[in-house]
PDB file of C-alpha atoms in Angstrom:
ATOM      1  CA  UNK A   9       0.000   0.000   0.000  1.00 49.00           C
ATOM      2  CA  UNK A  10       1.681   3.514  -1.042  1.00 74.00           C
ATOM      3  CA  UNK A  11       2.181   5.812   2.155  1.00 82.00           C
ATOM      4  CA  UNK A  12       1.089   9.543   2.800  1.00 84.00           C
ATOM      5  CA  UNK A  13       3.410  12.000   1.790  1.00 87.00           C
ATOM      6  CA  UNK A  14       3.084  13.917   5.798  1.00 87.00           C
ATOM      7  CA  UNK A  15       3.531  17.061   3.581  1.00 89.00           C
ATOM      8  CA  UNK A  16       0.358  16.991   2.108  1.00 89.00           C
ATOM      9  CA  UNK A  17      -1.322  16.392   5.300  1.00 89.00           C
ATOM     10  CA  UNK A  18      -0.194  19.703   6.512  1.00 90.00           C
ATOM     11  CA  UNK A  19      -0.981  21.636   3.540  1.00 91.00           C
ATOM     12  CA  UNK A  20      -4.451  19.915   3.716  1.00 90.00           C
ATOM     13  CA  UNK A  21      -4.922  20.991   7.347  1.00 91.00           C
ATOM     14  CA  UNK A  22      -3.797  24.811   5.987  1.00 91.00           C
ATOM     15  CA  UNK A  23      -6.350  24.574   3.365  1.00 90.00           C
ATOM     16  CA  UNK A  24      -9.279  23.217   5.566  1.00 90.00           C
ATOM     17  CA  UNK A  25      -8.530  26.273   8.357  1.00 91.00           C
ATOM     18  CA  UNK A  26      -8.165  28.817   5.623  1.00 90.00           C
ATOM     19  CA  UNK A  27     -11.638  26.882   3.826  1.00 91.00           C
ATOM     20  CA  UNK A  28      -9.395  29.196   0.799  1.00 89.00           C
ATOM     21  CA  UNK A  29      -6.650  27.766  -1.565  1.00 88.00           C
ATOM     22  CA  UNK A  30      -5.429  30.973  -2.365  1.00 87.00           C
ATOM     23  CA  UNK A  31      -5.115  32.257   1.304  1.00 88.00           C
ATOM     24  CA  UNK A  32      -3.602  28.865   2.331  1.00 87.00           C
ATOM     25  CA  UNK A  33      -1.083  28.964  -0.535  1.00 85.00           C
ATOM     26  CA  UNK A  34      -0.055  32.617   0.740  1.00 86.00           C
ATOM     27  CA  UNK A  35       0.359  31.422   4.772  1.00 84.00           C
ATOM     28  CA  UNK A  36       2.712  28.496   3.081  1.00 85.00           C
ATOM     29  CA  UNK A  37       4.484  30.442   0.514  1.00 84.00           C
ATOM     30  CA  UNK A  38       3.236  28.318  -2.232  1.00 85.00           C
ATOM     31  CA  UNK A  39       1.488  28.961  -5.591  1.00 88.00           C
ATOM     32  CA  UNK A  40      -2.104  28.168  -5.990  1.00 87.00           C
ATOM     33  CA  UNK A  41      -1.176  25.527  -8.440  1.00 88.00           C
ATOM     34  CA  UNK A  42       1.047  24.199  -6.170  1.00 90.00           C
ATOM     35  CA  UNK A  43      -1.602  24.173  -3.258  1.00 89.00           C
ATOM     36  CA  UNK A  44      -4.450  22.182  -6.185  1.00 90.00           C
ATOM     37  CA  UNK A  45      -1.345  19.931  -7.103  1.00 91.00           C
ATOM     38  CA  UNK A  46      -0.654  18.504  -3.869  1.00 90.00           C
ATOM     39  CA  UNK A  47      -4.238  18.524  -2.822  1.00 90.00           C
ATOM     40  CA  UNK A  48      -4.943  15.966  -5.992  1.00 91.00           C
ATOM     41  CA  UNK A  49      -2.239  13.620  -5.012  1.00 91.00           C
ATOM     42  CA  UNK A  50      -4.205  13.440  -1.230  1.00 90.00           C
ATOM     43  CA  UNK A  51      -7.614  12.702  -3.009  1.00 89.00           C
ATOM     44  CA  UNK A  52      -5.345  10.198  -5.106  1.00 90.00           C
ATOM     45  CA  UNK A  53      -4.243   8.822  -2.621  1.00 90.00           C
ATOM     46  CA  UNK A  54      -7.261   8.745  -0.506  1.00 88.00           C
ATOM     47  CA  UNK A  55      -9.469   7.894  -3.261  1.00 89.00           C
ATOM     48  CA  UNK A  56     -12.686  10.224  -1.988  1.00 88.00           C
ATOM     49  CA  UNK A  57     -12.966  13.986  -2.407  1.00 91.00           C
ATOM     50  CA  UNK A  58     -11.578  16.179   0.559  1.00 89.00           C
ATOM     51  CA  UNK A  59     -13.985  19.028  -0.118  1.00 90.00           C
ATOM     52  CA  UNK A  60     -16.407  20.759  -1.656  1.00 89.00           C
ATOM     53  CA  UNK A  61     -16.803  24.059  -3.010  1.00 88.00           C
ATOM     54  CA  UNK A  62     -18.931  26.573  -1.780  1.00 88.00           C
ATOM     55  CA  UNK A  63     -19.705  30.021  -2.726  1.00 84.00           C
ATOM     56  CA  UNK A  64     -17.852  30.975   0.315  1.00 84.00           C
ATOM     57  CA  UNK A  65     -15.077  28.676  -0.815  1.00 86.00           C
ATOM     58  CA  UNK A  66     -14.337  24.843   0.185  1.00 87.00           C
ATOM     59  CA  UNK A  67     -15.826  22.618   2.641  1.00 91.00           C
ATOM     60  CA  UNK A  68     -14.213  20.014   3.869  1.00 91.00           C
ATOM     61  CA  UNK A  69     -16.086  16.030   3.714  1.00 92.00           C
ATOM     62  CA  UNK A  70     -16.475  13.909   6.720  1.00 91.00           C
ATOM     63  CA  UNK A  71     -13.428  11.943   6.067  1.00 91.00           C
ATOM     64  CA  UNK A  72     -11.552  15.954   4.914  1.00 88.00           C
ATOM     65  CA  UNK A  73     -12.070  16.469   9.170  1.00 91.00           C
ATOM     66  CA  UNK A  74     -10.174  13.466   9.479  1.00 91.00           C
ATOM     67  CA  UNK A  75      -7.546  13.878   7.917  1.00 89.00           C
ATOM     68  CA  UNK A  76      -7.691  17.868   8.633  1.00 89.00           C
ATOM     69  CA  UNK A  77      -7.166  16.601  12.334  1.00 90.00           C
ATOM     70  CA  UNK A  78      -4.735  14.205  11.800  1.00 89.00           C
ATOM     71  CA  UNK A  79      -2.531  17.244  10.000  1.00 88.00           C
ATOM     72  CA  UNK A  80      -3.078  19.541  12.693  1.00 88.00           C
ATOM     73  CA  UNK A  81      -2.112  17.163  15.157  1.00 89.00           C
ATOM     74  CA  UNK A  82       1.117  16.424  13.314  1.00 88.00           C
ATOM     75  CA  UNK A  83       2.047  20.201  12.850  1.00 87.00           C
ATOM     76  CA  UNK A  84       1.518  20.145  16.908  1.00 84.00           C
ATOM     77  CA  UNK A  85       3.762  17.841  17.089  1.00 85.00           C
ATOM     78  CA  UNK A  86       6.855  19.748  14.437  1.00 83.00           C
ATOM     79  CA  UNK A  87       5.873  23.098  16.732  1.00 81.00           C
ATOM     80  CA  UNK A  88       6.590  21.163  20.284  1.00 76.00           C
ATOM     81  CA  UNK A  89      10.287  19.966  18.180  1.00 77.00           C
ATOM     82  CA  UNK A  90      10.841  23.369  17.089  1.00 74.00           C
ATOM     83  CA  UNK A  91      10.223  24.613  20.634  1.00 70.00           C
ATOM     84  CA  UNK A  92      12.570  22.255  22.073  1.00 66.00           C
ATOM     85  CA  UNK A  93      15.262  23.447  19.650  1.00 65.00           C
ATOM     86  CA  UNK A  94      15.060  26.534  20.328  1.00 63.00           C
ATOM     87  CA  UNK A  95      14.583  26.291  24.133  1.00 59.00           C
ATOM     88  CA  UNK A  96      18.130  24.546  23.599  1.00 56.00           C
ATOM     89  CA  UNK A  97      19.620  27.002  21.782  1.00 55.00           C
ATOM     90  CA  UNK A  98      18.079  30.524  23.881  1.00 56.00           C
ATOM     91  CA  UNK A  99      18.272  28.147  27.560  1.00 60.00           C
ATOM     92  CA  UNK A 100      21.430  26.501  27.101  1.00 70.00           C
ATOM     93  CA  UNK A 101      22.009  22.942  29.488  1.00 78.00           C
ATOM     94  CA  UNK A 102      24.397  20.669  29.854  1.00 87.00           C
ATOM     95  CA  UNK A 103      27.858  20.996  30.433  1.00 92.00           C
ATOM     96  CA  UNK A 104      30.667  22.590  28.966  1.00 94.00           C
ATOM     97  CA  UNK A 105      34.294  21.290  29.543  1.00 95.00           C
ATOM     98  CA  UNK A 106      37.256  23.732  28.270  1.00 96.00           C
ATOM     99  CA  UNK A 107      41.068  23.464  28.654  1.00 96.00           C
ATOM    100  CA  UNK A 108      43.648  26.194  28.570  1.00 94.00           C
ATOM    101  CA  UNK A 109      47.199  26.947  28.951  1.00 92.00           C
ATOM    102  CA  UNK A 110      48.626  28.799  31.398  1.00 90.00           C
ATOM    103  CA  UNK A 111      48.789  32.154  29.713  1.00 89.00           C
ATOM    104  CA  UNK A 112      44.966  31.722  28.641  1.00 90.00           C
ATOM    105  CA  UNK A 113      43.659  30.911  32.198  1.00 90.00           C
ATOM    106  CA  UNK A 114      45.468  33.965  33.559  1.00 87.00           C
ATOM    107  CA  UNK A 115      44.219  36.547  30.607  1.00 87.00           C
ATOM    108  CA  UNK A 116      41.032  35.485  29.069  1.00 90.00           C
ATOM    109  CA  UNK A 117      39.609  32.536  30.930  1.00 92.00           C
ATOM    110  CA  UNK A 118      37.929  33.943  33.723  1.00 92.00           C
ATOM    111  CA  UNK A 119      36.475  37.252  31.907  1.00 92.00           C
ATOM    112  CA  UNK A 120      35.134  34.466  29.448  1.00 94.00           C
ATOM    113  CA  UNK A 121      34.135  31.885  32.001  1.00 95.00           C
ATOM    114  CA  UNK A 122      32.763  34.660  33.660  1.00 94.00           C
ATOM    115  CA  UNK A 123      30.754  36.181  30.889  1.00 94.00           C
ATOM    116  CA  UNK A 124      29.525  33.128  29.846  1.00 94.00           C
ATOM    117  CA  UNK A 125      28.421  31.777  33.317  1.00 92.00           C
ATOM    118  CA  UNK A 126      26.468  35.290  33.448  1.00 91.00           C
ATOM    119  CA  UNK A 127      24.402  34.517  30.226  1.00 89.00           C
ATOM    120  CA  UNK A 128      23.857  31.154  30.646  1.00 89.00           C
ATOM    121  CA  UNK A 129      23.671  30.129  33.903  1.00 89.00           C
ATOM    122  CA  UNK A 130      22.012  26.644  33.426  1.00 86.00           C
ATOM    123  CA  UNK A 131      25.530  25.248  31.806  1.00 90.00           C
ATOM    124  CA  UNK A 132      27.897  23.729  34.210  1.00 92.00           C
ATOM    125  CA  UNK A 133      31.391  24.794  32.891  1.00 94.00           C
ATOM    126  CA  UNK A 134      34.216  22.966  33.812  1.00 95.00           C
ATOM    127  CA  UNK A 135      38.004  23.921  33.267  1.00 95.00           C
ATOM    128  CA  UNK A 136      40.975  22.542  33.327  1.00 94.00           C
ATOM    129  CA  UNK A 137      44.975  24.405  33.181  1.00 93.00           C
ATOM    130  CA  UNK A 138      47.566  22.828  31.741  1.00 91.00           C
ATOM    131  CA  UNK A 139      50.615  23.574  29.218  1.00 89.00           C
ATOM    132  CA  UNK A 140      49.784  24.061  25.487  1.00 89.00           C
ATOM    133  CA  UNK A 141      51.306  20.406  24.960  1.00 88.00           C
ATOM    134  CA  UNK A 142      48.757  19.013  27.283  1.00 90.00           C
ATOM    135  CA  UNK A 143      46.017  20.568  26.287  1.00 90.00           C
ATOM    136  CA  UNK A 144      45.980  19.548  23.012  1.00 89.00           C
ATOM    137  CA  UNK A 145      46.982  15.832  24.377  1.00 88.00           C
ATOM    138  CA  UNK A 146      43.908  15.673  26.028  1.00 90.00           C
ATOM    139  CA  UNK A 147      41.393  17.111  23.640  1.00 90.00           C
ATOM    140  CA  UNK A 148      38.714  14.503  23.083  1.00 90.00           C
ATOM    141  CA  UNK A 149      38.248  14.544  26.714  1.00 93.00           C
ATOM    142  CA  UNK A 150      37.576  18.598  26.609  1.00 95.00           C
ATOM    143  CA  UNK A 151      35.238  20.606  23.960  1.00 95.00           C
ATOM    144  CA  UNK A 152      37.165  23.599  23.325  1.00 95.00           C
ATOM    145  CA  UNK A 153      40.608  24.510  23.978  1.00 95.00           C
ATOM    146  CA  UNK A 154      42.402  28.101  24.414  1.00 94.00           C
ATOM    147  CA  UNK A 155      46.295  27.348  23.614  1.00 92.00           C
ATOM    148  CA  UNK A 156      49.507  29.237  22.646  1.00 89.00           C
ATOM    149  CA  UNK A 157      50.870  29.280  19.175  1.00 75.00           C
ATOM    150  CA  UNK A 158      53.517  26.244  19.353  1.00 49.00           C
ATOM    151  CA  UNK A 159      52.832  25.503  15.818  1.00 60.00           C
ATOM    152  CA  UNK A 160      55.376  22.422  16.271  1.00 57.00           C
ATOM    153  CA  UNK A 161      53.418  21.391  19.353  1.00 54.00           C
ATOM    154  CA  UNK A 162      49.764  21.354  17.253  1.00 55.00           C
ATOM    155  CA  UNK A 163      49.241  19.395  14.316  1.00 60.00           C
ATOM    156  CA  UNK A 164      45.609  20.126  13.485  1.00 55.00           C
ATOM    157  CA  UNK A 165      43.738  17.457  11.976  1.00 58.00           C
ATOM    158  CA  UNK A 166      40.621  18.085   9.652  1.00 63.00           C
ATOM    159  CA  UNK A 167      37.807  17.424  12.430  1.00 82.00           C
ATOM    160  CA  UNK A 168      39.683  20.800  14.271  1.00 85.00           C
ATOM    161  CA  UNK A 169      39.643  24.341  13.815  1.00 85.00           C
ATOM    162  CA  UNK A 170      41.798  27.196  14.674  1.00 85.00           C
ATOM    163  CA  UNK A 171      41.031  30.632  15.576  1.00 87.00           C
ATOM    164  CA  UNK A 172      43.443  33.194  16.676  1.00 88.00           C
ATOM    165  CA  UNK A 173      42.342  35.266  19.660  1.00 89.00           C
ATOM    166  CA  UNK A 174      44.639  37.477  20.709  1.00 89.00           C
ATOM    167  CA  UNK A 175      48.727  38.188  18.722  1.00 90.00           C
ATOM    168  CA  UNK A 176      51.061  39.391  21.092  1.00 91.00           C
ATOM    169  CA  UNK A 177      54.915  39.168  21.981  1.00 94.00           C
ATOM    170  CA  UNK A 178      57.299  37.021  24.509  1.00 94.00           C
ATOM    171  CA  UNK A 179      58.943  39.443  26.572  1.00 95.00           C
ATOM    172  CA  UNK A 180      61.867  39.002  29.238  1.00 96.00           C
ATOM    173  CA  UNK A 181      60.951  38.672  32.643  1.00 95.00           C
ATOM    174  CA  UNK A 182      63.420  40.591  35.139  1.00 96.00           C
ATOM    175  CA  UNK A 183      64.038  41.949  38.670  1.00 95.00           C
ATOM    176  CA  UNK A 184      64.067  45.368  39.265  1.00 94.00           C
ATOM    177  CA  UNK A 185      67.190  45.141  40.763  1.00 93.00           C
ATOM    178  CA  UNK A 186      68.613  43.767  37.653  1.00 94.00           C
ATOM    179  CA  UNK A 187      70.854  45.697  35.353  1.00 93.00           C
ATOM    180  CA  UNK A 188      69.219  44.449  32.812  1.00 93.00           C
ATOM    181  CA  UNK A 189      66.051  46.060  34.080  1.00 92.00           C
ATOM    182  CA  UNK A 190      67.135  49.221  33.050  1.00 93.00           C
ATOM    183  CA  UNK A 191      67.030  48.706  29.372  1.00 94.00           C
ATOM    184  CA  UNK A 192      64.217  49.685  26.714  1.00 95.00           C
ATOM    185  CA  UNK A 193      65.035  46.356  24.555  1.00 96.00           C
ATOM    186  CA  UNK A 194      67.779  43.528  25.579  1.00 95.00           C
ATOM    187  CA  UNK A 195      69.103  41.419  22.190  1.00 95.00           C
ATOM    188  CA  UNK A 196      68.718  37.733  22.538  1.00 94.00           C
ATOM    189  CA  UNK A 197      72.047  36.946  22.620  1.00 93.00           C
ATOM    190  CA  UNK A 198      72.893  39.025  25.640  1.00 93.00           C
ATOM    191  CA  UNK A 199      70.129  36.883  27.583  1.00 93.00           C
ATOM    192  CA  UNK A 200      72.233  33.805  26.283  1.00 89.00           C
ATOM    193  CA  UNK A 201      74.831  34.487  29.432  1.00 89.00           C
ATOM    194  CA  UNK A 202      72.519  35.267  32.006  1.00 92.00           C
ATOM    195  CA  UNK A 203      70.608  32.585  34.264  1.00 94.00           C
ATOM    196  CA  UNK A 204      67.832  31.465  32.657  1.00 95.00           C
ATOM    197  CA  UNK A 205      64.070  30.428  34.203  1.00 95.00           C
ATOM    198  CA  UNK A 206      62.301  28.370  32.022  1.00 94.00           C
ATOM    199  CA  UNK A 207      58.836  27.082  31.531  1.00 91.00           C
ATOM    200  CA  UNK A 208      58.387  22.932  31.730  1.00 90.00           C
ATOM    201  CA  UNK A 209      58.343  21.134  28.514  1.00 88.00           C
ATOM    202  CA  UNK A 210      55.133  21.570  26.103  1.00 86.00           C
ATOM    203  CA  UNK A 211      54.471  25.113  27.554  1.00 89.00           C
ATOM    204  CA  UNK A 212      53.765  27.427  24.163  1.00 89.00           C
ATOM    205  CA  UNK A 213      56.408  30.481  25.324  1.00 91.00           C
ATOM    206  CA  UNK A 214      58.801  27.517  25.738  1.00 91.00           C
ATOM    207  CA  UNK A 215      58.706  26.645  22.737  1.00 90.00           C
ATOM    208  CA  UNK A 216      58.627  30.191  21.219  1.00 92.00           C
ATOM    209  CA  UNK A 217      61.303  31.535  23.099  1.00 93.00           C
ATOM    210  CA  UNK A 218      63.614  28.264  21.729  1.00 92.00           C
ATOM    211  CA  UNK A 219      62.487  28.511  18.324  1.00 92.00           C
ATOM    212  CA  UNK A 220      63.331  32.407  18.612  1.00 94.00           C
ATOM    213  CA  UNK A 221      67.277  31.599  19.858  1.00 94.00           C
ATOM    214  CA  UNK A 222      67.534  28.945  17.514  1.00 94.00           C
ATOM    215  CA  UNK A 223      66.725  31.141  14.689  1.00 93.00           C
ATOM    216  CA  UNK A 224      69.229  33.287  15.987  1.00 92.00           C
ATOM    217  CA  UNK A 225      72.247  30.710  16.158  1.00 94.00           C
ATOM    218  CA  UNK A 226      71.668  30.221  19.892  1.00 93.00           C
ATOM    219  CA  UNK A 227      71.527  27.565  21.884  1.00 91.00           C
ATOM    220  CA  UNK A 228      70.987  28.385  25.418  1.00 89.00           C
ATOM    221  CA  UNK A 229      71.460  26.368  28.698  1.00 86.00           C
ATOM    222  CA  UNK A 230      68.405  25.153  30.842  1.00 85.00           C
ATOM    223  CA  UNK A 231      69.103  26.144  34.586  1.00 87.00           C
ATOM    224  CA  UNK A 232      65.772  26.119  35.454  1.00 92.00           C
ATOM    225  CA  UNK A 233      62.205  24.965  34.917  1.00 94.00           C
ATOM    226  CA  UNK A 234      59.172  25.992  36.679  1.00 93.00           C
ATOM    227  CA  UNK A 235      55.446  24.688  35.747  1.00 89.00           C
ATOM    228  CA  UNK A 236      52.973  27.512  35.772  1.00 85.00           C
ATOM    229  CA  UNK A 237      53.803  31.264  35.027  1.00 88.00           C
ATOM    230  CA  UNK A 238      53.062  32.279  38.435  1.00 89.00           C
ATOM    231  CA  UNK A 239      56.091  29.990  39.372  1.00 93.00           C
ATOM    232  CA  UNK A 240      58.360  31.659  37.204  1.00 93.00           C
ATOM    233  CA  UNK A 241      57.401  34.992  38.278  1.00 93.00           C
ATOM    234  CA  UNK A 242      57.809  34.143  41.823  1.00 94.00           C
ATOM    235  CA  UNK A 243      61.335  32.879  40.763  1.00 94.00           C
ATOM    236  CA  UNK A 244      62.037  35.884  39.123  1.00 95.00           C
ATOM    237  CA  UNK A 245      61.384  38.117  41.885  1.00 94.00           C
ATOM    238  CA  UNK A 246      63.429  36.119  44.646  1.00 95.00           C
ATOM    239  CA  UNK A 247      66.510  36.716  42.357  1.00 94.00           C
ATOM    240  CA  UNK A 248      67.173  33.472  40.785  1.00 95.00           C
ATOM    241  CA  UNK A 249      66.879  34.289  37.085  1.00 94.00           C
ATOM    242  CA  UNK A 250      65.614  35.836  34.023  1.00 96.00           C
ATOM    243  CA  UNK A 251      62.462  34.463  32.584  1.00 95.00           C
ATOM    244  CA  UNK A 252      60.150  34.632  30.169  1.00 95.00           C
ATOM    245  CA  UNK A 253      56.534  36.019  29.858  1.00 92.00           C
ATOM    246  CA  UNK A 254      53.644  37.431  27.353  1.00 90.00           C
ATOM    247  CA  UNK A 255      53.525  40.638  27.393  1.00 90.00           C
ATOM    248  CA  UNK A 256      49.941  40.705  28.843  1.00 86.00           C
ATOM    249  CA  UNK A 257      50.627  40.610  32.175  1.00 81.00           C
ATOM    250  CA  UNK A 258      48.372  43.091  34.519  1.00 80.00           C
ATOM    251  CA  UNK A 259      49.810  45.489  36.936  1.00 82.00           C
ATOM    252  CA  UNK A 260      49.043  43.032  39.743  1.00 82.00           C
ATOM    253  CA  UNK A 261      51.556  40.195  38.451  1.00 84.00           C
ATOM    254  CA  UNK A 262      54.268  43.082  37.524  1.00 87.00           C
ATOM    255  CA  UNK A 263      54.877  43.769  41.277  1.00 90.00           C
ATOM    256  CA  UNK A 264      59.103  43.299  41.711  1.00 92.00           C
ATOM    257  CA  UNK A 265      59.545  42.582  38.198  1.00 94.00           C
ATOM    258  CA  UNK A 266      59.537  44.056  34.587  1.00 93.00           C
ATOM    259  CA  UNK A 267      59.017  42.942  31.331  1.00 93.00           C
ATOM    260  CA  UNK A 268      61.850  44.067  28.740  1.00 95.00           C
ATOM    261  CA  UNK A 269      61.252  43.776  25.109  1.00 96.00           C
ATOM    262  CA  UNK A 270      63.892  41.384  23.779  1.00 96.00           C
ATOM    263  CA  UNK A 271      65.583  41.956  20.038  1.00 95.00           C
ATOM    264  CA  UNK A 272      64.123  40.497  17.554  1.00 95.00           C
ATOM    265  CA  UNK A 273      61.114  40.143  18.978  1.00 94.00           C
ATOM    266  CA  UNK A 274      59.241  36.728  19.515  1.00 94.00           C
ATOM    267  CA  UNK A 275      55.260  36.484  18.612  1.00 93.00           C
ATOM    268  CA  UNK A 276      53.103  34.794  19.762  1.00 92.00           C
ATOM    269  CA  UNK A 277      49.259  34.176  19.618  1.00 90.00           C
ATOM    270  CA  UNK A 278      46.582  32.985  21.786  1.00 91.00           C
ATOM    271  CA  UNK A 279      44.309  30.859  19.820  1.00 90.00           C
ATOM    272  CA  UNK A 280      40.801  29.346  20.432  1.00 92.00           C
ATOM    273  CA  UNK A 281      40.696  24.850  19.122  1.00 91.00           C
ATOM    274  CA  UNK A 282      36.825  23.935  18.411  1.00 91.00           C
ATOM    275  CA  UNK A 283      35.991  20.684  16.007  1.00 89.00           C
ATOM    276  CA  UNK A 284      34.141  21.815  12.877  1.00 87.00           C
ATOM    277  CA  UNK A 285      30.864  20.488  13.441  1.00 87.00           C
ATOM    278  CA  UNK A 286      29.964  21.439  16.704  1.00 88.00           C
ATOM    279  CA  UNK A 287      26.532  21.533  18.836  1.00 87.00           C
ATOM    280  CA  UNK A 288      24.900  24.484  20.714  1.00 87.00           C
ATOM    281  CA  UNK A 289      27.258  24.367  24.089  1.00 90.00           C
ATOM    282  CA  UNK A 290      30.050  25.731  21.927  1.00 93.00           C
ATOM    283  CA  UNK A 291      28.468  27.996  19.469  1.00 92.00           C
ATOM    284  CA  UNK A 292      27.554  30.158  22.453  1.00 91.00           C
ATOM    285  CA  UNK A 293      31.200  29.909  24.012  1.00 94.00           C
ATOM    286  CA  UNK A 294      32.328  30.822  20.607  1.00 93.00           C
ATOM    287  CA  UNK A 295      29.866  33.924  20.457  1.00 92.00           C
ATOM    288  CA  UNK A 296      31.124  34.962  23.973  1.00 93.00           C
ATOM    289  CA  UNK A 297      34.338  35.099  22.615  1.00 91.00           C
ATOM    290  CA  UNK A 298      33.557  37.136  19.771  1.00 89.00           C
ATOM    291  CA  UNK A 299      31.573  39.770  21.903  1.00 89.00           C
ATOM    292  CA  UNK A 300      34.386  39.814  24.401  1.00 87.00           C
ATOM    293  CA  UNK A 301      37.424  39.548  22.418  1.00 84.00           C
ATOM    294  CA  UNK A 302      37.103  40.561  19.343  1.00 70.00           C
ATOM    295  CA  UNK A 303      34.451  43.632  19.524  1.00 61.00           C
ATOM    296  CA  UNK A 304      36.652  45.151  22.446  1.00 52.00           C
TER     297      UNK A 304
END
C-alpha cells in the first residue's frame, strides 16, 4: 500500500482552516497551483474527495475532518520539536568542559568563564589548566581549547579548527634590581649568558622563546624549569633568574619585576581549538568570545 506524503497532510490541514486555496497557498508560501497539485495527489491517494466548493469557498467532507485533524495534530507535534530546539539554543544545558594553557587561564579565561556563566547560567562549565602540549593531548576529553601558538606542538587534523584570539609578543621577565632592568630592549644573545628560568616542557612560550634563539644561532642552557607562570614569576622576583613572559601581564603580576622587550622580537598568539561540526554548548562559548574579544 503507497504511504502519505506527511507534507500533504499539513498543507491539507492549511487549506481546511483557511476553507481558501489561495489564502492557504499565501500562509505556506506556495502557488495556488502548487496548493491544487498537492491537494490531488491526497484525493489520489485517498481515493474520496476532501472538499467541496462553496460560494464561500471549500468545505471540507467527513473523512476531509479526518484527515484535517490528523494534519493539525502532526504540525503540533513539528511546533513542540521546534520549541525544544530553540529552548536549547536561547536556555542553554548541559555541560561545557574547556582546557587552557597557562597564559589563557590567567588573561582570558575567567572574563570568558565569567561572561559566559552570566548569560547562561544553566551550563555547568568545567576547566581545566595545563601547558599548550597538554592541552591539546587531552582534547577529546575537553570541547574547546584556548592554547599558545607552538605551531610544532599542534598538528591540526581536519575534524579541528583554529582561531586566533589574541597576537602578542614574549617578553623578558626581570628583577628590578637587575641591570638588565634598566634597558628599553635587551638582544637575545645578551640573555644567552645570564641565568635562565624556564617554563616545563610543552608550555607554548617555551617553545617560542627556543624557536626564537635557535633562529638566531643560539643555543641556550636550561638552569631552570618551573610549571605555571606564576612559578616563574615568583622565581624571578626572589633573584634566581631571568624568565620569560607574554607581554599581557596586569599590573598586579608586575609587582618586583619588569618585562623588557627582547631583540628580535618573539610572537606569539593565543588561539581558540573547536571541532568543525559542533553543537549548541560551543556555538555560544564561541559567540562569547567574539563579543568579548574581538568587539573590544
Amino acid at each position: 500500500m503507497q504511504k502519505i506524503d506527511p507534507s500533504l497532510l499539513l498543507v491539507w490541514a492549511r487549506v481546511a482552516q483557511l476553507r481558501n486555496l489561495q489564502a492557504a497557498g499565501k500562509s505556506l508560501f506556495l502557488s495556488q497551483p502548487a496548493i491544487s497539485h498537492q491537494l490531488k495527489r491526497l484525493q489520489d491517494w485517498l481515493g474520496e474527495p476532501l472538499y467541496h466548493r462553496t460560494a464561500r469557498g471549500i468545505e471540507p467532507t467527513e473523512i476531509g475532518r479526518i484527515l484535517q485533524r490528523a494534519g493539525e495534530n502532526m504540525e503540533a507535534v513539528l511546533q513542540e520539536a521546534q520549541a525544544v530546539r530553540d529552548k536549547t539554543k536561547d536556555l542553554l544545558r548541559g555541560t561545557l568542559r574547556l582546557s587552557a594553557s597557562h597564559t589563557n587561564a590567567e588573561y582570558l579565561l575567567p572574563l570568558l568563564v565569567g561572561e559566559y556563566c552570566r548569560k547562561y547560567p544553566a551550563v555547568n562549565v568545567r576547566t581545566a589548566t595545563m601547558n599548550s602540549q597538554q592541552a591539546w593531548l587531552h582534547r577529546d576529553e575537553v570541547d574547546l581549547i584556548l592554547i599558545e601558538s607552538a605551531e610544532d606542538l599542534v598538528r591540526e587534523p581536519v575534524e579541528w579548527t583554529r582561531t586566533t584570539l589574541i597576537e602578542t609578543e614574549i617578553s623578558a621577565l626581570v628583577p628590578v634590581s637587575h641591570p638588565l632592568s634598566a634597558l628599553t630592549a635587551i638582544p637575545l644573545e645578551d640573555l644567552a649568558s645570564e641565568k635562565l628560568i624556564w617554563r616545563e616542557e610543552g608550555s607554548g612560550i617555551r617553545e617560542d622563546v627556543i624557536h626564537a634563539f635557535r633562529q638566531a644561532g643560539i643555543y641556550p642552557y636550561i638552569h631552570y624549569e618551573f610549571s605555571g607562570l606564576a612559578a616563574v614569576r615568583s622565581a624571578v622576583r626572589n633573584g634566581i633568574g631571568i624568565g620569560f613572559s607574554s607581554t599581557l601581564l596586569s599590573p598586579e603580576q608586575l609587582v618586583g619585576v619588569c618585562l623588557i622587550p627582547v631583540v628580535p622580537s618573539i610572537p606569539h598568539t593565543l588561539s581558540v581549538l573547536h571541532r568543525t561540526h559542533y553543537g549548541h554548548l560551543v556555538a555560544s562559548f564561541l559567540e562569547v568570545i567574539r563579543l568579548s574579544v574581538f568587539e573590544h
